[in-house]
XYZ file of C-alpha atoms in Angstrom:
386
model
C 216.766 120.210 50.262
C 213.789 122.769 50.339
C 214.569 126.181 49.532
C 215.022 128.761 52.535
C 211.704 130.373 52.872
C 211.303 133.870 55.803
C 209.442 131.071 58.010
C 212.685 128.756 58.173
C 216.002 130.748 56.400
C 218.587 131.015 58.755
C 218.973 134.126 60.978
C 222.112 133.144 62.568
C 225.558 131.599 62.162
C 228.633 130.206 64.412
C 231.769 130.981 62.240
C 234.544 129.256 63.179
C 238.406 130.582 62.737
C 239.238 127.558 60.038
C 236.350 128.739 57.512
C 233.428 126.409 59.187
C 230.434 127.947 59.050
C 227.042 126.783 61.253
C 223.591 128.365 60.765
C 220.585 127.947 63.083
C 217.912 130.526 64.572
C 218.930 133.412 66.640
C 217.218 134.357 69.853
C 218.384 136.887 71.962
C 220.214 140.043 71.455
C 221.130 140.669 67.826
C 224.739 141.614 66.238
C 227.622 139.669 66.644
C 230.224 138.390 69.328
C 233.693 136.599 69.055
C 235.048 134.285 72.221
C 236.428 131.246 72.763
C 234.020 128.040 71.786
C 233.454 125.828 74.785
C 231.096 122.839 75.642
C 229.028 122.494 79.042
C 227.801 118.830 79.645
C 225.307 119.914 82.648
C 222.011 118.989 82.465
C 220.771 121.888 84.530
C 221.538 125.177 85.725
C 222.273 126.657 81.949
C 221.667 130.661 84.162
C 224.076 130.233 86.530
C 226.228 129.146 84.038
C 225.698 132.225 81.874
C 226.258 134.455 85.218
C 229.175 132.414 85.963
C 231.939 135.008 85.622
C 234.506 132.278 84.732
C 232.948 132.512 81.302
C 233.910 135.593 80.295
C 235.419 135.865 76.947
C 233.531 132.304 75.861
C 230.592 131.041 74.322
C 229.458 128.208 75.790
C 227.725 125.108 73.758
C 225.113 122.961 75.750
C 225.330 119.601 75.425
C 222.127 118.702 77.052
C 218.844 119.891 74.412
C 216.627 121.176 76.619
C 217.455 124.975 77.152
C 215.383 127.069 78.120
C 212.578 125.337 78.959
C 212.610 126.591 82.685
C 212.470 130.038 81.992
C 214.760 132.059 83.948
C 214.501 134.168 87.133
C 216.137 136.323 89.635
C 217.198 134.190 92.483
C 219.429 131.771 90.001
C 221.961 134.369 88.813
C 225.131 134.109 89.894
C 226.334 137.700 88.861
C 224.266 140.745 88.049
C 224.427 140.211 84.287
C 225.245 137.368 81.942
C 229.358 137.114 81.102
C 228.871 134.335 78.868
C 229.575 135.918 75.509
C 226.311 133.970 73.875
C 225.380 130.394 73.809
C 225.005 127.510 71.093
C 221.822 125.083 71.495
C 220.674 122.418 69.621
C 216.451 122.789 69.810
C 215.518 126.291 69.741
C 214.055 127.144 73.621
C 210.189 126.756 74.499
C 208.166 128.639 76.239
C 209.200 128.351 80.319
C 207.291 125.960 82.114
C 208.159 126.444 85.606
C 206.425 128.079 88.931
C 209.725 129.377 89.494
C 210.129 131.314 85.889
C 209.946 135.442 86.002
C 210.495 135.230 82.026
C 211.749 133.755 79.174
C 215.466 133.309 78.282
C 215.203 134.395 74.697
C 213.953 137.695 76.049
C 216.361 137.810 79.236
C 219.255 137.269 76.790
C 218.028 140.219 74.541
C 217.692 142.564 77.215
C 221.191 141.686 78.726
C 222.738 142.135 75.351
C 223.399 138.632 74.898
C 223.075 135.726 71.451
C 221.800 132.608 71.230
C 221.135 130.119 69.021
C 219.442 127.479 68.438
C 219.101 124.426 65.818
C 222.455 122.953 65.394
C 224.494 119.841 65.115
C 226.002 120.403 69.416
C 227.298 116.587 69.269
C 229.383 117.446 66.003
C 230.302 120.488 67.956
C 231.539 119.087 71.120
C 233.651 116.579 69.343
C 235.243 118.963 67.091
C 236.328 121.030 70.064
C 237.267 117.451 72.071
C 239.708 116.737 69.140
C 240.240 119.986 68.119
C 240.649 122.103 70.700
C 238.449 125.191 71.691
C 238.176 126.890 68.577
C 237.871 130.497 68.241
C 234.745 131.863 66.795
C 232.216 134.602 65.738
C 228.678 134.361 66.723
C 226.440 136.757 64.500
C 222.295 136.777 64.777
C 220.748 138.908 62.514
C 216.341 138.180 61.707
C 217.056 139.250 58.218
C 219.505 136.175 57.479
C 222.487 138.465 55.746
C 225.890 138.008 57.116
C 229.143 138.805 55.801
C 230.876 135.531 56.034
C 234.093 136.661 55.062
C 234.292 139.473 57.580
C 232.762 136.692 60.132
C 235.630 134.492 59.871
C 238.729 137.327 59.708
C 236.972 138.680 63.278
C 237.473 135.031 64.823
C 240.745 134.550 63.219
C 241.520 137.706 64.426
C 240.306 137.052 68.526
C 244.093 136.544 70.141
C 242.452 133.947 72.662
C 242.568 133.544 76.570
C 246.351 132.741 76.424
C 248.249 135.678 78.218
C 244.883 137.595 79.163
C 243.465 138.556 82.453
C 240.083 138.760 82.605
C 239.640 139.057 86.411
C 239.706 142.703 86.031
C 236.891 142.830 83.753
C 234.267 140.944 86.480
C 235.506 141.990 89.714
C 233.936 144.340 91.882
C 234.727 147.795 92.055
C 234.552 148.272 95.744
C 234.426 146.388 98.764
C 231.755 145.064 100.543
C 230.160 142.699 102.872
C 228.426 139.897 102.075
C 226.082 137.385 104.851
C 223.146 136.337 102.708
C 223.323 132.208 103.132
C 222.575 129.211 101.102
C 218.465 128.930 99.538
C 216.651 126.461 101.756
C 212.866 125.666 101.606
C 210.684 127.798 102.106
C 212.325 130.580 103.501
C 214.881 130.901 100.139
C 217.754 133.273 101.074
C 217.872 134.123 104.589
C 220.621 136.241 106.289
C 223.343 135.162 108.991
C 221.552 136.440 112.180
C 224.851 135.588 114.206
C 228.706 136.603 114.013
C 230.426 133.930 112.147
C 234.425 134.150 111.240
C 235.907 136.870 109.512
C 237.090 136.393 105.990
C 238.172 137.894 103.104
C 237.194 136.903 100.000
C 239.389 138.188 96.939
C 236.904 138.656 93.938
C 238.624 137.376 90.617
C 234.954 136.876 89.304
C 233.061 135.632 92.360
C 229.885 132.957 92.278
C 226.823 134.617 94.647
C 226.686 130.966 95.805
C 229.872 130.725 96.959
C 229.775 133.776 98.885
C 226.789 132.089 100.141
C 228.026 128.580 101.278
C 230.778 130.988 103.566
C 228.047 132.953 105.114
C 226.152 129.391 105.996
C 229.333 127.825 106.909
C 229.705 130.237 109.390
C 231.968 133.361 107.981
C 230.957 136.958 107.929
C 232.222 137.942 104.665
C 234.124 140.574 103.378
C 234.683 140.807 99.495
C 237.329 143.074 97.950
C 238.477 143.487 94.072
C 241.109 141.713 92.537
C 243.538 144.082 92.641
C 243.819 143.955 96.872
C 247.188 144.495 98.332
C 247.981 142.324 101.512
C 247.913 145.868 103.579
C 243.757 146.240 102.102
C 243.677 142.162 103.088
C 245.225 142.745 106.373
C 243.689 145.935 107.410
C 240.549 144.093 107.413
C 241.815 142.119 110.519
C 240.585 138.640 108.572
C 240.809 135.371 110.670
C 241.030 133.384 107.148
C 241.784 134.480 103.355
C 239.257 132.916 100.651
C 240.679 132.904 96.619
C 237.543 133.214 94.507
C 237.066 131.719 90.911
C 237.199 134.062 87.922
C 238.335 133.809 84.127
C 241.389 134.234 81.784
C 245.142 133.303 81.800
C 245.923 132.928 85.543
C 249.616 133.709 84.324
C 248.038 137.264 83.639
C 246.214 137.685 86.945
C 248.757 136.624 88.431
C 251.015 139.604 87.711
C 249.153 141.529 91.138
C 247.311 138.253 92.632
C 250.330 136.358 93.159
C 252.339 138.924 94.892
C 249.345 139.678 97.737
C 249.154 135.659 98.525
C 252.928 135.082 98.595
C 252.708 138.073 101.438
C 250.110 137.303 103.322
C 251.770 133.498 103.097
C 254.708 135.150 104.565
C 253.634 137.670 107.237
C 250.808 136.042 108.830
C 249.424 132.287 109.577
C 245.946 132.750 108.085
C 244.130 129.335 106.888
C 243.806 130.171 102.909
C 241.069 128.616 100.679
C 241.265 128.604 97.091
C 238.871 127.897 94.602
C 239.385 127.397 90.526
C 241.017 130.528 89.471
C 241.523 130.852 93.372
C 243.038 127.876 93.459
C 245.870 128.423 89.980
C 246.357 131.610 92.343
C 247.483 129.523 95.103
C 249.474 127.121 93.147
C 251.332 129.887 91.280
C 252.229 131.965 94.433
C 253.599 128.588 96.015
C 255.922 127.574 92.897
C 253.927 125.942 90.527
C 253.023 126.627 87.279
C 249.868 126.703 85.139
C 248.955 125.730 81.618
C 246.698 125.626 78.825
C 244.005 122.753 78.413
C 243.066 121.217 74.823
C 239.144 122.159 75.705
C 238.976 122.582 79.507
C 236.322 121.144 81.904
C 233.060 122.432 81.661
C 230.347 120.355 83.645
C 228.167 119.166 86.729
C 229.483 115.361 86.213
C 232.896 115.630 87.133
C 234.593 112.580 88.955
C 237.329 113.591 91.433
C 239.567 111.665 93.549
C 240.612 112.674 97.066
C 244.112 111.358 97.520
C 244.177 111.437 100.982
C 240.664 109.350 101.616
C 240.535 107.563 98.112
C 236.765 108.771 98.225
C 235.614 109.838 94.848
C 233.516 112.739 94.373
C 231.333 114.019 91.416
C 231.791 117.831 91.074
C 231.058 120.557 89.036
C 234.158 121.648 86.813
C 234.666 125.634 84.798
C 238.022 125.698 83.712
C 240.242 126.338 80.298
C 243.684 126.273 82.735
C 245.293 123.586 84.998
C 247.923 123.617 87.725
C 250.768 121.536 86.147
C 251.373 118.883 89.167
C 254.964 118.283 88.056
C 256.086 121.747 88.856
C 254.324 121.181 92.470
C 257.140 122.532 95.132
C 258.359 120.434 97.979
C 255.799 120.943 100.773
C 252.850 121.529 98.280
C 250.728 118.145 98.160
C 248.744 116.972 95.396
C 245.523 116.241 97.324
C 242.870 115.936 94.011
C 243.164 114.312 90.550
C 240.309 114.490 87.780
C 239.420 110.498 86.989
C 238.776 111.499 83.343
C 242.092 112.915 82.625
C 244.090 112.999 85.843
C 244.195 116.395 85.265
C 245.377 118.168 89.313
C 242.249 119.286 91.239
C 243.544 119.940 94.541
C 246.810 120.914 96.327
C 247.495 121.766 100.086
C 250.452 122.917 102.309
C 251.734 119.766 104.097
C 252.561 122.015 107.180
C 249.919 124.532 107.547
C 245.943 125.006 106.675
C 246.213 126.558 103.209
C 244.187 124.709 100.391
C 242.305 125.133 97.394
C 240.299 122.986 94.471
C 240.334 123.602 90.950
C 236.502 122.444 90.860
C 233.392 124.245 92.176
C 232.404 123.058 95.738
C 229.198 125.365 96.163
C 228.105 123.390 92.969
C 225.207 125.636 91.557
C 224.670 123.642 89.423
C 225.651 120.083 90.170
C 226.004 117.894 93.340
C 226.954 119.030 96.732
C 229.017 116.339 97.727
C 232.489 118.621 98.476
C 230.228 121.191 100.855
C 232.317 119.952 103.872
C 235.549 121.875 101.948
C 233.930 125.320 103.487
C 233.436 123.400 106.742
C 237.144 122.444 107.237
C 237.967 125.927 105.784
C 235.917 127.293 108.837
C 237.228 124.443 111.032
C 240.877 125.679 110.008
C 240.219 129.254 111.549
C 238.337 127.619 114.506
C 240.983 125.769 115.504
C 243.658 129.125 114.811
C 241.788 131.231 117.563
């Protein structure tokens, strides 16, 4: 093997909690991070991922080689900043080569304080963490190629997980407010609901933009509050239906305050109630159930999910670490969704009024639109109410 010269030497490592070490290129911010190692299987859409706010306290490995080659730019975040704690690649990102690209992402990650990099072994990654589990880990770039590899692995060793932590705090807003900007369509891009739709509230446990979106174009005039919303905030808003937004952590943690708003708004009003990933473990813990720790999680755009009810199978885009356990499912509560890789629940719904939720990502963003018509019968659900 050649010896490291300054043109290839490494100038940044993935330390793993057992002692593994991997080195690459950073690009980026510089320093070091420690999260939760994850793998992403989507071939596109590696921003929104990074803005997704159900990443928070994870670094996320892409499966798919080509990052970065589309530049990034402003109308593809999903949150003001990247929440993503860095990202592992295996080819080092080009130059952008896209009409839609404002900048590069090695220079967008550096100036939102995030690490990448680049050159190593994802496929011996991503089975690791399949057989493994999702390994804790420090992520350090530094151009001079010095690390402290002892101190590297103690930090991951010492990161206490996602197990028993809520997160939701962290990315929610701090205030309320309203939200109508719709889905992009050609040319226009984002337009702005020129009519009154429904009123909802959307509960922020780390909110998509493009979820927020597919309400306003499904017809809903959208209010967002923080996590921490009481059902007198929810109720005071005079709300004709109650949306549960996605977000990150232990939904055991979150829902310490989260479950105790649905279980009264469940029991003082009939509003229709949509949940969605976190949103939806919300649901499912306020209704009985219980939630629990997956091996690695599903992270993806390539998801195949059955509908119980229709036996239709849809391909979805998947962000979660946590799953409803369907055997602790209450009488009344109906398992309407099951994951075909690992029959993993995906769905649940009352039997005896309009409250539902998904465990995957309906707005997609990225990845296929084929469960759209979930905000439709949300909206149909408050239609029919009034």
């Amino acid at each position: 093997m050649p010896a490291a010269t300054p043109e290839n030497r490494p100038t940044a490592c993935l330390t793993l909690a057992d002692g593994t070490v991997f080195y690459g290129q950073g690009f980026g911010a510089t320093g070091d991070t420690v999260a939760e190692l994850c793998f992403n299987t989507a071939m596109t859409g590696y921003q929104e991922i990074m803005t997704d706010p159900s990443y928070a306290g994870q670094v996320v490995t892409f499966t798919f080689p080509h990052i970065g080659n589309t530049g990034v730019n402003t109308d593809d975040d999903e949150t003001a900043s990247p929440v993503a704690a860095g990202m592992v690649v295996k080819w080092d990102p080009t130059e952008p080569s896209n009409w839609r690209a404002l900048e590069p992402l090695q220079d967008w990650l550096a100036r939102r304080g995030r690490i990448g990099i680049g050159g190593l072994d994802t496929r011996r990654l991503t089975r690791a963490i399949r057989q493994q589990g999702a390994p804790h880990v420090a992520l350090a770039h530094n151009p001079d190629g010095v690390f402290d590899i002892e101190a590297l692995v103690a930090k991951a060793r010492a990161f206490s997980g996602l197990e028993g932590l809520d997160l939701a705090k962290d990315v929610t807003c701090a205030q309320s407010y309203q939200w109508n900007e719709m889905r992009w369509a050609w040319p226009e891009g984002y337009t702005n609901r020129a009519t009154e739709g429904r009123r909802v509230v959307a509960i922020d446990y780390g909110a998509k933009r493009n979820i927020l979106r597919c309400l306003a174009s499904a017809g809903c005039d959208v209010t967002v509050l923080p996590a921490t919303a009481t059902a007198e905030e929810v109720l005071a808003r005079n709300p004709e239906g109650l949306f549960l937004s996605n977000g990150p952590g232990d939904p055991a943690a979150t829902g310490a305050y989260a479950v105790p708003m649905i279980r009264d708004i469940l029991d003082k009003t009939d509003l229709p109630v949509f949940g969605i990933c976190l949103g939806h473990q919300m649901l499912a813990l306020a209704l009985g159930a219980k939630t629990i720790k997956m091996n690695h999680g599903h992270h993806g755009a390539n998801h195949p999910v059955k509908d119980l009810d229709t036996g239709k199978v849809e391909i979805t885009s998947m962000n979660h670490g946590f799953t409803v356990d369907s055997q602790t499912l209450p009488q009344g509560v109906k398992e309407t969704h099951v994951s075909l890789f690992d029959g993993s629940n995906c769905g649940i719904r009352m039997q005896d009024r309009p409250v539902f939720s998904v465990q995957y990502h309906p707005e997609a963003s990225p990845g296929p639109q084929d469960s759209y018509y979930l905000f439709e019968r949300f909206v149909a659900a408050m239609n029919a109410r009034s």
